[in-house]
Short mmCIF file of C-alpha atoms and ligand atoms in Angstrom, two decimals:
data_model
loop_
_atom_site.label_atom_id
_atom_site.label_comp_id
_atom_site.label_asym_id
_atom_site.label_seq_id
_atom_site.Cartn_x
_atom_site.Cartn_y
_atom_site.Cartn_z
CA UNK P 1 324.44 -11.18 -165.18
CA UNK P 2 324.77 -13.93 -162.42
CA UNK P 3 324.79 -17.68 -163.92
CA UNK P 4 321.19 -19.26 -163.46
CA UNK P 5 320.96 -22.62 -162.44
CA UNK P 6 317.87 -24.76 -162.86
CA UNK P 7 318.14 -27.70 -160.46
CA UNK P 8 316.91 -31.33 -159.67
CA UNK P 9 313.87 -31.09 -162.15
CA UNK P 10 311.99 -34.93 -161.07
CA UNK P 11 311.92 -34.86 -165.25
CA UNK P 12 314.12 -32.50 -167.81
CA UNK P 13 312.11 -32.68 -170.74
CA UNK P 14 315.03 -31.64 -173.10
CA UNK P 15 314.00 -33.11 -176.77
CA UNK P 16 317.69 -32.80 -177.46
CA UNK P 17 319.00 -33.85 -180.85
CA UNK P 18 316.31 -32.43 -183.17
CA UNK P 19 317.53 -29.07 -184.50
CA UNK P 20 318.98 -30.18 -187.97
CA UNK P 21 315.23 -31.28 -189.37
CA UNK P 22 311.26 -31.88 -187.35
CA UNK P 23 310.68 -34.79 -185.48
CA UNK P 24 308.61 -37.61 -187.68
CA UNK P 25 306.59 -40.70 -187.07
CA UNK P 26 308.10 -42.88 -184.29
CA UNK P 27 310.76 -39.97 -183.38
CA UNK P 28 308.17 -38.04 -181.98
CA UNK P 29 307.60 -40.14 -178.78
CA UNK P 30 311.43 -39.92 -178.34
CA UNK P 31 311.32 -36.69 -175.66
CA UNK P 32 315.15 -37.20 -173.78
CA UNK P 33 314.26 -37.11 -170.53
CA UNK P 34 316.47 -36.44 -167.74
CA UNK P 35 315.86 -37.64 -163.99
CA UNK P 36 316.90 -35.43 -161.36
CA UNK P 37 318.21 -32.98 -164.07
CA UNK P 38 320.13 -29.30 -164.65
CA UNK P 39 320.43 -26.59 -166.53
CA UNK P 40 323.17 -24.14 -166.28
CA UNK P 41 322.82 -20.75 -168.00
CA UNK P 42 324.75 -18.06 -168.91
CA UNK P 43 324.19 -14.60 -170.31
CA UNK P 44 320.65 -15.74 -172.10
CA UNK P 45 322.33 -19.15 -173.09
CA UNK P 46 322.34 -22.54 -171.97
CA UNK P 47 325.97 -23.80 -171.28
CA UNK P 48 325.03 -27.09 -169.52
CA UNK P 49 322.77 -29.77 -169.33
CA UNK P 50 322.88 -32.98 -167.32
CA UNK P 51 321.97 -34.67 -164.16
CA UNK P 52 322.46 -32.44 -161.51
CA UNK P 53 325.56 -34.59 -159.85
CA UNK P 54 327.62 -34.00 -162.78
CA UNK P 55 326.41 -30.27 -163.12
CA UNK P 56 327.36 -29.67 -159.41
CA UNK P 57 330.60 -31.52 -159.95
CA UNK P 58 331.65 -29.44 -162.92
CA UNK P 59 330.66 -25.83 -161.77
CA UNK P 60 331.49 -26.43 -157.89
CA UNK P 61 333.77 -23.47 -157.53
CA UNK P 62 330.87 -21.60 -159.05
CA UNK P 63 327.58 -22.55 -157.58
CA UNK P 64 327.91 -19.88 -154.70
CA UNK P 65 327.56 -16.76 -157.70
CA UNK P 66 324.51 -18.40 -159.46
CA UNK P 67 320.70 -17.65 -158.77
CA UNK P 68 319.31 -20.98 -158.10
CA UNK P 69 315.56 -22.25 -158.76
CA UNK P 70 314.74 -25.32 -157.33
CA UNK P 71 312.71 -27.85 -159.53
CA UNK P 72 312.26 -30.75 -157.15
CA UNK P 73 309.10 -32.31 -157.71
CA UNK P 74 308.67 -30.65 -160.81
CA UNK P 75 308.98 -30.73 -164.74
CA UNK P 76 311.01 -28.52 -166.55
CA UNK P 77 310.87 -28.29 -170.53
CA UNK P 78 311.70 -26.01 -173.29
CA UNK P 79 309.70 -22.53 -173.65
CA UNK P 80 306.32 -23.41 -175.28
CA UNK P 81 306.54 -22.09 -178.95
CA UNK P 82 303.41 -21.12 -180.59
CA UNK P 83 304.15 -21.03 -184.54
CA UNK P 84 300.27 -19.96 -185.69
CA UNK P 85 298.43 -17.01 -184.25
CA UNK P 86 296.19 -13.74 -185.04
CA UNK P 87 297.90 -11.90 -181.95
CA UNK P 88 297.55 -8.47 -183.13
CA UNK P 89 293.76 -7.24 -183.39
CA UNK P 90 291.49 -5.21 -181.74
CA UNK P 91 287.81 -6.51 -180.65
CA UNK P 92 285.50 -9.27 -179.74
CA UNK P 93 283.56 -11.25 -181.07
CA UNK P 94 281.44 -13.41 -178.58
CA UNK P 95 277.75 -12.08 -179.88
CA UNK P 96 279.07 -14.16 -182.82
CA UNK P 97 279.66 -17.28 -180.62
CA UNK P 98 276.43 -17.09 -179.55
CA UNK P 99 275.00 -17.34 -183.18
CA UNK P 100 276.94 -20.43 -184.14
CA UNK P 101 276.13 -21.82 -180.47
CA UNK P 102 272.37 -21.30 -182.41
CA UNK P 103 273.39 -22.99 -185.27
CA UNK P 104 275.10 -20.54 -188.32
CA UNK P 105 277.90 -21.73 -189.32
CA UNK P 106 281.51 -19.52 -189.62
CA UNK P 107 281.21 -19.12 -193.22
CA UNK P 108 277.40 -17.91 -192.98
CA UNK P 109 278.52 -15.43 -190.39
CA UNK P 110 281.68 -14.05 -192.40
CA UNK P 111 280.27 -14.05 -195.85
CA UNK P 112 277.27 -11.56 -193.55
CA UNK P 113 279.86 -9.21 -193.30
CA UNK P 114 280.74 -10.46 -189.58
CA UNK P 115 283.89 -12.84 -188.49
CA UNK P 116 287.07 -11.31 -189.75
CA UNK P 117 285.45 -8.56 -191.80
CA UNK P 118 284.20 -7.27 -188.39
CA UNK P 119 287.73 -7.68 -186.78
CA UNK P 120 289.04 -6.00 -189.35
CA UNK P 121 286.65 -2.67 -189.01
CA UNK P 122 287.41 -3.04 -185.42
CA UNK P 123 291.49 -3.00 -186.54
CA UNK P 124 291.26 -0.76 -189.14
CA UNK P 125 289.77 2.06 -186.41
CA UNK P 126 291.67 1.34 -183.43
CA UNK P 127 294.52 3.57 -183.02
CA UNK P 128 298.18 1.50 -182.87
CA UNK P 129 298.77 1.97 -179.34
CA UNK P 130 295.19 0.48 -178.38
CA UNK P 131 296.12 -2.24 -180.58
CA UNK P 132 299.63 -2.39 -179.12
CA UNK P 133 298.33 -2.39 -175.64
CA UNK P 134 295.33 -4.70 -176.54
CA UNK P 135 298.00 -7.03 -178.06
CA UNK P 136 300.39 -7.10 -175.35
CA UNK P 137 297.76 -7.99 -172.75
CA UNK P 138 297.36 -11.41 -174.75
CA UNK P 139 301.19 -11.70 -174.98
CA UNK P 140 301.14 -11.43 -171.04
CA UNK P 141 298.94 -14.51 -171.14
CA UNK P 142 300.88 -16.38 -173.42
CA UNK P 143 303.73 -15.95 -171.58
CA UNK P 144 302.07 -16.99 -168.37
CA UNK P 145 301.17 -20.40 -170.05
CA UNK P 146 304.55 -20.86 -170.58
CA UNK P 147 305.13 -19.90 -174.31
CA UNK P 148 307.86 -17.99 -174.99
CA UNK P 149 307.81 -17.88 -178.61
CA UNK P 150 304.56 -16.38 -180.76
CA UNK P 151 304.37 -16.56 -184.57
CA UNK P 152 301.81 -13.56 -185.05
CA UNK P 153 299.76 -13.12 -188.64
CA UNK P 154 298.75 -9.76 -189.67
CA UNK P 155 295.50 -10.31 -191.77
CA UNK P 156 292.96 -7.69 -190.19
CA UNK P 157 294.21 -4.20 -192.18
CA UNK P 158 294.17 -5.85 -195.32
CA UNK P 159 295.12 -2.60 -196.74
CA UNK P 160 298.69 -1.43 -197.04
CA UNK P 161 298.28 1.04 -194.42
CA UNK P 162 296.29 -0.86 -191.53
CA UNK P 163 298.72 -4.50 -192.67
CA UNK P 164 301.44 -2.29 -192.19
CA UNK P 165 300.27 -0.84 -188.60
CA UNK P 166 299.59 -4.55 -187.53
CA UNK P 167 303.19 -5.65 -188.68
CA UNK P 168 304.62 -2.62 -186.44
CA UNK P 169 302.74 -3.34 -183.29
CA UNK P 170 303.95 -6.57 -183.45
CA UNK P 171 307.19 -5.73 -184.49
CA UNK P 172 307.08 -3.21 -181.17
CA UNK P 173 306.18 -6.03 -179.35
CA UNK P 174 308.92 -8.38 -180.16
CA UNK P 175 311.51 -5.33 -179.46
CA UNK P 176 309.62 -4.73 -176.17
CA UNK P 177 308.15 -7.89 -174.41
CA UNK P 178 310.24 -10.97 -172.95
CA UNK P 179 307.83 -13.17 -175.67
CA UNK P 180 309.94 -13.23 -179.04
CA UNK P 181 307.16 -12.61 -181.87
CA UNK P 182 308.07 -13.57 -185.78
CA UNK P 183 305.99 -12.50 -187.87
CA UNK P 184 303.87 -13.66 -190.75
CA UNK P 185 301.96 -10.80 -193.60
CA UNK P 186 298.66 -12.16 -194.15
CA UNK P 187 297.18 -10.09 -196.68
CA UNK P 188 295.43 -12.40 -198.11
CA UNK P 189 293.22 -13.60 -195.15
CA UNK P 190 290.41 -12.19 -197.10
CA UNK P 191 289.13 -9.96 -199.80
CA UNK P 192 288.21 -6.92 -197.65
CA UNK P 193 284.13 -5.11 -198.63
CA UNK P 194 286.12 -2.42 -200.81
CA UNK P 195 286.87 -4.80 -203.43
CA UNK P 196 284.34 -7.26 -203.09
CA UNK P 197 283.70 -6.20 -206.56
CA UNK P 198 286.93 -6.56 -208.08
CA UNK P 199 288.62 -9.25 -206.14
CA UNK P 200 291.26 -9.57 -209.26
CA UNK P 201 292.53 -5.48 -208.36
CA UNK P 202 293.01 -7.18 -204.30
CA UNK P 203 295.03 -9.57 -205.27
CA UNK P 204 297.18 -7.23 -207.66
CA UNK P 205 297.53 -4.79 -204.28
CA UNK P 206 298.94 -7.53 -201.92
CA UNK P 207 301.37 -8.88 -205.01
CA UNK P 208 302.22 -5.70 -206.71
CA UNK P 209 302.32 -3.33 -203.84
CA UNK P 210 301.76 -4.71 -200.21
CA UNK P 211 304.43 -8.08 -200.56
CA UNK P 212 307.10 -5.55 -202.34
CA UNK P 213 306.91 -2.88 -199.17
CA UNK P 214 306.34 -5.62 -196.15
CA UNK P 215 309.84 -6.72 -197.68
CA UNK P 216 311.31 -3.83 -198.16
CA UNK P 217 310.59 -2.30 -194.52
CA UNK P 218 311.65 -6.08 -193.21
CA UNK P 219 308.20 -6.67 -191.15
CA UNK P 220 307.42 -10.09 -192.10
CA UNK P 221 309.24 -13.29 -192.81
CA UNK P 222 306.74 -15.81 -193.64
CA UNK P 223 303.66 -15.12 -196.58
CA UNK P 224 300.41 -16.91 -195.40
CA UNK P 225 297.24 -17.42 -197.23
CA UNK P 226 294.01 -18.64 -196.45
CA UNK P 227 293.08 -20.99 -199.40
CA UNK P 228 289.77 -21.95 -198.78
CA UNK P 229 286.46 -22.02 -200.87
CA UNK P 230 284.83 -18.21 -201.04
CA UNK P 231 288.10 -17.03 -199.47
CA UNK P 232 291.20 -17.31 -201.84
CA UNK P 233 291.30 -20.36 -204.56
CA UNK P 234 294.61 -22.70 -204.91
CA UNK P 235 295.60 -20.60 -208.26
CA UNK P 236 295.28 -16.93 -206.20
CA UNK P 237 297.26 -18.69 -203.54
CA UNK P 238 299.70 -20.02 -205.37
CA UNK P 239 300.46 -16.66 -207.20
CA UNK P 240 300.22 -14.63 -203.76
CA UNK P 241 302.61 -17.25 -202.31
CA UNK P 242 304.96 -17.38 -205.34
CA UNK P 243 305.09 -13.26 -205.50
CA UNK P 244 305.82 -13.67 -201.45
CA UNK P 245 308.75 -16.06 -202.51
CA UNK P 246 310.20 -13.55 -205.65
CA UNK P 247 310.59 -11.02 -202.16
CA UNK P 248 312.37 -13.24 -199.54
CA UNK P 249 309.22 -14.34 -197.48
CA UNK P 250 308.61 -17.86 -196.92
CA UNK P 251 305.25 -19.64 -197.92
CA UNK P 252 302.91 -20.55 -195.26
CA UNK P 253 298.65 -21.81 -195.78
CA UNK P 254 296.12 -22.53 -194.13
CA UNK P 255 294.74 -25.15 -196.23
CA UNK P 256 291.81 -27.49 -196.18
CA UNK P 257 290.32 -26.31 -193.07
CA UNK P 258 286.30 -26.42 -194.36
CA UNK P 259 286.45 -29.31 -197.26
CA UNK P 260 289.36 -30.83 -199.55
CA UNK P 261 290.56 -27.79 -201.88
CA UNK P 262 293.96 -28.47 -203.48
CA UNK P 263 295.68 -26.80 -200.05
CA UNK P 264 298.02 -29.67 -198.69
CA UNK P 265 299.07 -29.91 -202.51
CA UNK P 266 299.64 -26.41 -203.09
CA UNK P 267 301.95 -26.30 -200.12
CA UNK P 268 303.97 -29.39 -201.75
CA UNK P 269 304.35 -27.56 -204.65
CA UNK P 270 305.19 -23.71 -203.60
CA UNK P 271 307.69 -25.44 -200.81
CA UNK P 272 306.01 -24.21 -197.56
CA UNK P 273 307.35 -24.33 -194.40
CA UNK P 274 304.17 -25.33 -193.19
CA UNK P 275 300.45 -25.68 -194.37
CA UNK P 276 298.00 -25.58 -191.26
CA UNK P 277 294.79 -26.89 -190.08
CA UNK P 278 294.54 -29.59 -192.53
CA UNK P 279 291.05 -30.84 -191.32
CA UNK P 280 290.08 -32.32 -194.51
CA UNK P 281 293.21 -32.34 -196.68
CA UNK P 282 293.69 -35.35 -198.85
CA UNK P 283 295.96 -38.73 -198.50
CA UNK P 284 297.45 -37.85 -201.53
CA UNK P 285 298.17 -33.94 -200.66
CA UNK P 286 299.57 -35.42 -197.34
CA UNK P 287 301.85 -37.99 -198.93
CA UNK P 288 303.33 -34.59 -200.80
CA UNK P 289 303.60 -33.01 -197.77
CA UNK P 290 305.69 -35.70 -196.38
CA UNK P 291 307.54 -36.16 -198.94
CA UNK P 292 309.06 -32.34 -199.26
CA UNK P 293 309.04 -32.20 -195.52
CA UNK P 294 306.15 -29.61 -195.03
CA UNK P 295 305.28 -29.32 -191.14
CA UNK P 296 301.63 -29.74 -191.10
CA UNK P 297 300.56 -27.40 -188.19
CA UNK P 298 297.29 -28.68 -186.39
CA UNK P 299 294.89 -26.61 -184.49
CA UNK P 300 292.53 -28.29 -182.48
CA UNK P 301 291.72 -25.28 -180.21
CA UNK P 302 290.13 -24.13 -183.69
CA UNK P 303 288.02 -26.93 -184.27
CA UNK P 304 286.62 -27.72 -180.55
CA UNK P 305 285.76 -23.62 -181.12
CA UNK P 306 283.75 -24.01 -184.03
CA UNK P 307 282.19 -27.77 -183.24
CA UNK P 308 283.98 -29.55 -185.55
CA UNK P 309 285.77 -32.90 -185.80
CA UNK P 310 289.10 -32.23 -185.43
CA UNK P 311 291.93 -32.99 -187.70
CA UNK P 312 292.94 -36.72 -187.60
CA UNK P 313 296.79 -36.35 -186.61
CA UNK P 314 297.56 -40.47 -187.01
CA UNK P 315 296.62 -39.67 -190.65
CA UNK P 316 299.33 -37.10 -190.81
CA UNK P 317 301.91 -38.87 -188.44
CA UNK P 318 301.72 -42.46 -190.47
CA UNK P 319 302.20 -40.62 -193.68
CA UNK P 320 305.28 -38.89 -192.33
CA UNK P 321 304.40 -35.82 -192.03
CA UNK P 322 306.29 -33.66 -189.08
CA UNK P 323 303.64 -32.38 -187.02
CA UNK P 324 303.54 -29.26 -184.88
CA UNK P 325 300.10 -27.69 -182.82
CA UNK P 326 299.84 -24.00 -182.46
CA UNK P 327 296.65 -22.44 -180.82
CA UNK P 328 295.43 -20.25 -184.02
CA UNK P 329 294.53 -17.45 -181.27
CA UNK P 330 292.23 -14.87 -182.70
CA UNK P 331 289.27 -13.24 -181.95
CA UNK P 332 286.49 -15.79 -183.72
CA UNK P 333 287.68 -18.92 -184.22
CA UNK P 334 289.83 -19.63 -181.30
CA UNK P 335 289.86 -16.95 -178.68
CA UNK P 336 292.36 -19.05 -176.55
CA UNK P 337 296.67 -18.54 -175.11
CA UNK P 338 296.39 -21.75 -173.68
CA UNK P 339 298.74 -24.14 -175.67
CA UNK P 340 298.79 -26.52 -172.72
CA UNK P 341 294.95 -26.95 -172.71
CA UNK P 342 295.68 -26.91 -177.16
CA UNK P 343 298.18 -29.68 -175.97
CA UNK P 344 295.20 -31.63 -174.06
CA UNK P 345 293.01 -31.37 -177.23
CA UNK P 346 295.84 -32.68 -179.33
CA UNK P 347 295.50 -35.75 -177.74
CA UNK P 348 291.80 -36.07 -176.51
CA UNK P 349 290.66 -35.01 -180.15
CA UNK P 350 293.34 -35.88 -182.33
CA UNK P 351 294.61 -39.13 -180.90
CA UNK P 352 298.09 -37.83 -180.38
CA UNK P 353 299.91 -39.77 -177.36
CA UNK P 354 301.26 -36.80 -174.87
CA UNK P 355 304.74 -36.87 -175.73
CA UNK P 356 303.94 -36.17 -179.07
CA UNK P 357 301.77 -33.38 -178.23
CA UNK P 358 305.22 -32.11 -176.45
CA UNK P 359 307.27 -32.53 -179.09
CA UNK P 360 304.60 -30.91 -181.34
CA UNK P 361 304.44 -27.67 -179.18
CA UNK P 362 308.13 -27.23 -179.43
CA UNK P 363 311.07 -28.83 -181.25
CA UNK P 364 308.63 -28.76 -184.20
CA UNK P 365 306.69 -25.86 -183.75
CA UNK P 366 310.07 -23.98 -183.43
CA UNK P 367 311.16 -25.65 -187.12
CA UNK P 368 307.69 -24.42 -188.19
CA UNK P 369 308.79 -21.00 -188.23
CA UNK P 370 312.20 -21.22 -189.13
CA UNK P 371 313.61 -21.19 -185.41
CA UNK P 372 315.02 -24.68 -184.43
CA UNK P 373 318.58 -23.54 -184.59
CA UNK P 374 318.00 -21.11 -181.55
CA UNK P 375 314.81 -22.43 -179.40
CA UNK P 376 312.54 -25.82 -178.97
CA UNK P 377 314.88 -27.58 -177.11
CA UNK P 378 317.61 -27.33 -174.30
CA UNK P 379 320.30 -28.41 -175.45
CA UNK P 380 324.19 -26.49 -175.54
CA UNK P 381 324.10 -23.25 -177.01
CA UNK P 382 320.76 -22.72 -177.29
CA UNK P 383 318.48 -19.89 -176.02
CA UNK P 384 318.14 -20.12 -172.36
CA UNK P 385 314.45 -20.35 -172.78
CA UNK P 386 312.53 -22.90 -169.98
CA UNK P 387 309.43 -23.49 -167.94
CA UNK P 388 309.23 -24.93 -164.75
CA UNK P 389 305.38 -26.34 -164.18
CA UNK P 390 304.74 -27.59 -160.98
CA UNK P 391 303.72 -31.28 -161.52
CA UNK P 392 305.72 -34.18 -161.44
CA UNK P 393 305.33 -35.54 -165.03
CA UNK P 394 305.20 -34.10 -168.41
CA UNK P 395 301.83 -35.81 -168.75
CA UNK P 396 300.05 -33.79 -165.84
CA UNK P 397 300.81 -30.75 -167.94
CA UNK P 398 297.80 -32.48 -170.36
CA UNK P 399 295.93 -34.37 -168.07
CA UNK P 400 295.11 -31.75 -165.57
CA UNK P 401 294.04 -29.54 -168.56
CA UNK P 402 292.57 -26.19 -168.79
CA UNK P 403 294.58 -25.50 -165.61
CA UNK P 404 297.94 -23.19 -165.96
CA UNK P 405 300.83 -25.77 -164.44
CA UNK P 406 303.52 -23.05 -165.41
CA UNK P 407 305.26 -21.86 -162.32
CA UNK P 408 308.54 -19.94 -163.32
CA UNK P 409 309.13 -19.25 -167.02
CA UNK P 410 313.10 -18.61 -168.10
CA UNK P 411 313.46 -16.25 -171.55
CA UNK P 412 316.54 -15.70 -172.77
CA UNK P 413 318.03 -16.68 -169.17
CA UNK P 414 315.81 -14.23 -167.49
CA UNK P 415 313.42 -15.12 -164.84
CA UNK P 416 310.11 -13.04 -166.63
CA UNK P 417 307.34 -15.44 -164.62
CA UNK P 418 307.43 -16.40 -160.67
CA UNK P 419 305.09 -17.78 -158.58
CA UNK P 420 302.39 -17.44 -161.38
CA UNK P 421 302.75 -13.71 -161.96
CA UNK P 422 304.66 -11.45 -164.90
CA UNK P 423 307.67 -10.28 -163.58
CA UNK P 424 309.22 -7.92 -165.49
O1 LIG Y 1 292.96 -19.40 -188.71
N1 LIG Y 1 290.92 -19.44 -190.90
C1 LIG Y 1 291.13 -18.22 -191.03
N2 LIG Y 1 291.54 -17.39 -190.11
C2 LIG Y 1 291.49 -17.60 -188.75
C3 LIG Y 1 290.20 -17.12 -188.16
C4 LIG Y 1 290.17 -15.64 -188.17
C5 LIG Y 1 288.93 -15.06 -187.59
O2 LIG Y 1 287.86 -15.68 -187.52
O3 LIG Y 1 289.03 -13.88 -187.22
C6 LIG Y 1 291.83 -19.04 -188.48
O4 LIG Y 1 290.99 -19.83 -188.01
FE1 LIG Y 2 294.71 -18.96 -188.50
#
């Protein structure tokens, strides 16, 4: 493989320095930029990064072998990484849209049998590779927004056999597309019609017999939960999350999306990696959070969806808590790739200043699933992983939102976007 070399970005947005533990507070704003800088990569792996004098100067008797992209005028920054989604399902759901845009609310329409009960018939029928292909469309999108790493939540079999089939398309996926997908078992994302009756025998099946064969067949590393009033209650969570643990899989919640419930807590307590949304979670569960170093994962896509306030991150970010932003893609509550426009929301809803929002969608959205040894930032050693968007700024990548600014996006050294346009 020829040597790649990045060149003469107007700013290198490397966030260098942050792998050991998430950015917090003050730290955030703190994005190491370079002016006029380089990267130099080599078999999927950054070996260089500088200004591009001293880059030149060092690999001279080189630069005639390497590919060469030219970033003048432009901003370069690590892949996008996108630690919370519902990549893998098959459906839509817009009829549904257009009852809430009438006034129901998300709960009305699920607890009706529709939201993800109905994306979970619609999973539980489709056939792997329609799920599969429907999946890798979206990952095609992703990758065209510039996000190069997906965290991807089963959740819509909820049954051993369909969680199972959801795990392995987007296990196929990581093995097949440029996007690197780690993935999360969701089991308990809901109590599925079957055993509406006898929630108590659901929760036995994910802890007794679904968390013990997700382990053993290695398809998930993270455990997730959604502890929220009428869906799971902090004590089902905590077991779920605790049986995840006694298997190797990490904790992970979505917690205090709807109204206060114990989540933030709960995710002190267990030792999450992360607790998400964390709309209405609590000073005190916050000052928890902080204090064990839980990423609290916002999701503003999720609440501009459903016409909500969104979650307050300068409550989060003054208690110390690291924050990362993830776009919560799935079919009903935020049918969105776009972390760049999830980026623009961070900061127009959430009061988040722009290089936070960076940071956020990155260095600590890569700790957020376990991956800040390897992606997040560009820095020696790392995975060659980079976008080039065509504006001059890190800021125009925000505030020109809803429009795609990536140009050329770099995995694993690998030119897989040019010009716009999947190139693989
Ligand atoms: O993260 N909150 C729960 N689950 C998803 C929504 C899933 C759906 O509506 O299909 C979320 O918002
Ligand atoms: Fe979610």
């Amino acid at each position: 493989m020829r040597p790649l070399f990045v060149r003469r970005a107007r700013q290198l947005v490397t966030l260098a320095g942050s792998s050991a533990a998430p950015l917090v507070g003050e730290q955030m704003s703190n994005l190491s930029i370079i002016e006029n800088g380089s990267v130099w990569i080599e078999n999927g792996t950054i070996t260089a990064v500088g200004p591009d004098d001293e880059l030149v100067r060092r690999f001279a008797d080189r630069l005639a072998e390497a590919e060469v992209i030219d970033a003048r005028g432009k901003t370069v920054t690590p892949g996008l990484v996108d630690p919370h989604t519902h990549l893998v399902y098959a459906g839509s759901r817009e009829h549904e849209w257009t009852m809430r845009l009438g006034g129901a609310t998300y709960m009305e329409i699920m607890n009706a049998g529709g939201g993800i009960h109905a994306t979970t018939k619609a999973t539980r029928e489709a056939s792997e590779e329609t799920l599969y292909e429907e999946s890798k469309r979206r990952l095609d999108q992703f990758l065209l927004h510039g996000v190069t790493t997906v965290e991807a939540k089963s959740g819509y079999g909820l049954s051993l056999e369909h969680e199972i089939k959801q795990l392995n398309v987007a296990k196929r996926l990581d093995d097949t597309h440029p996007v690197d997908v780690v993935s999360t078992f969701l089991g308990a994302h809901a109590v599925p019609p079957e055993w509406k009756h006898d929630r108590e025998e659901y929760i036995r099946l994910i802890i007794e017999e679904m968390i013990p064969e997700v382990s053993r067949q290695g398809l998930a590393e993270f455990n997730d939960v959604f502890c929220e009033r009428g869906v799971f209650t902090p004590d089902e969570a905590r077991r779920i999350l605790e049986a995840g643990k006694a298997h190797g899989l990490t904790p992970k919640i979505h917690a205090d999306e709807i109204e206060p419930y114990g989540g933030a807590e709960l995710a002190a307590e267990v030792g999450a990696i992360s607790a998400d949304h964390l709309l209405r979670a609590s000073d005190e569960g916050l000052r928890r959070m902080a204090e064990r170093g839980v990423i609290g994962v916002l999701l503003p896509g999720t609440a501009f969806f459903l016409l909500t306030n969104a979650a307050h991150a300068r409550r989060l970010l003054d208690a110390g808590v690291p924050v990362a932003l993830a776009t919560d893609c799935n079919p009903g509550s935020s049918p969105t790739v776009s972390l760049p426009l999830v980026m623009s929301l961070a900061c127009l809803h959430m009061r988040m200043t722009p290089a936070e929002a960076l940071a956020a969608a990155t260095i600590n959205a890569a700790h957020a699933i376990g991956r800040a040894h390897v992606i997040g930032s560009l820095e020696l050693g790392k995975k060659a992983d980079l976008v080039v968007f065509n504006v001059p700024n890190y800021v125009q990548i925000m505030y020109y939102y809803g429009v795609n600014h990536a140009e050329t996006v770099i995995k694993d050294g690998k030119v897989v976007v040019a010009g716009g346009k999947v190139r693989v």
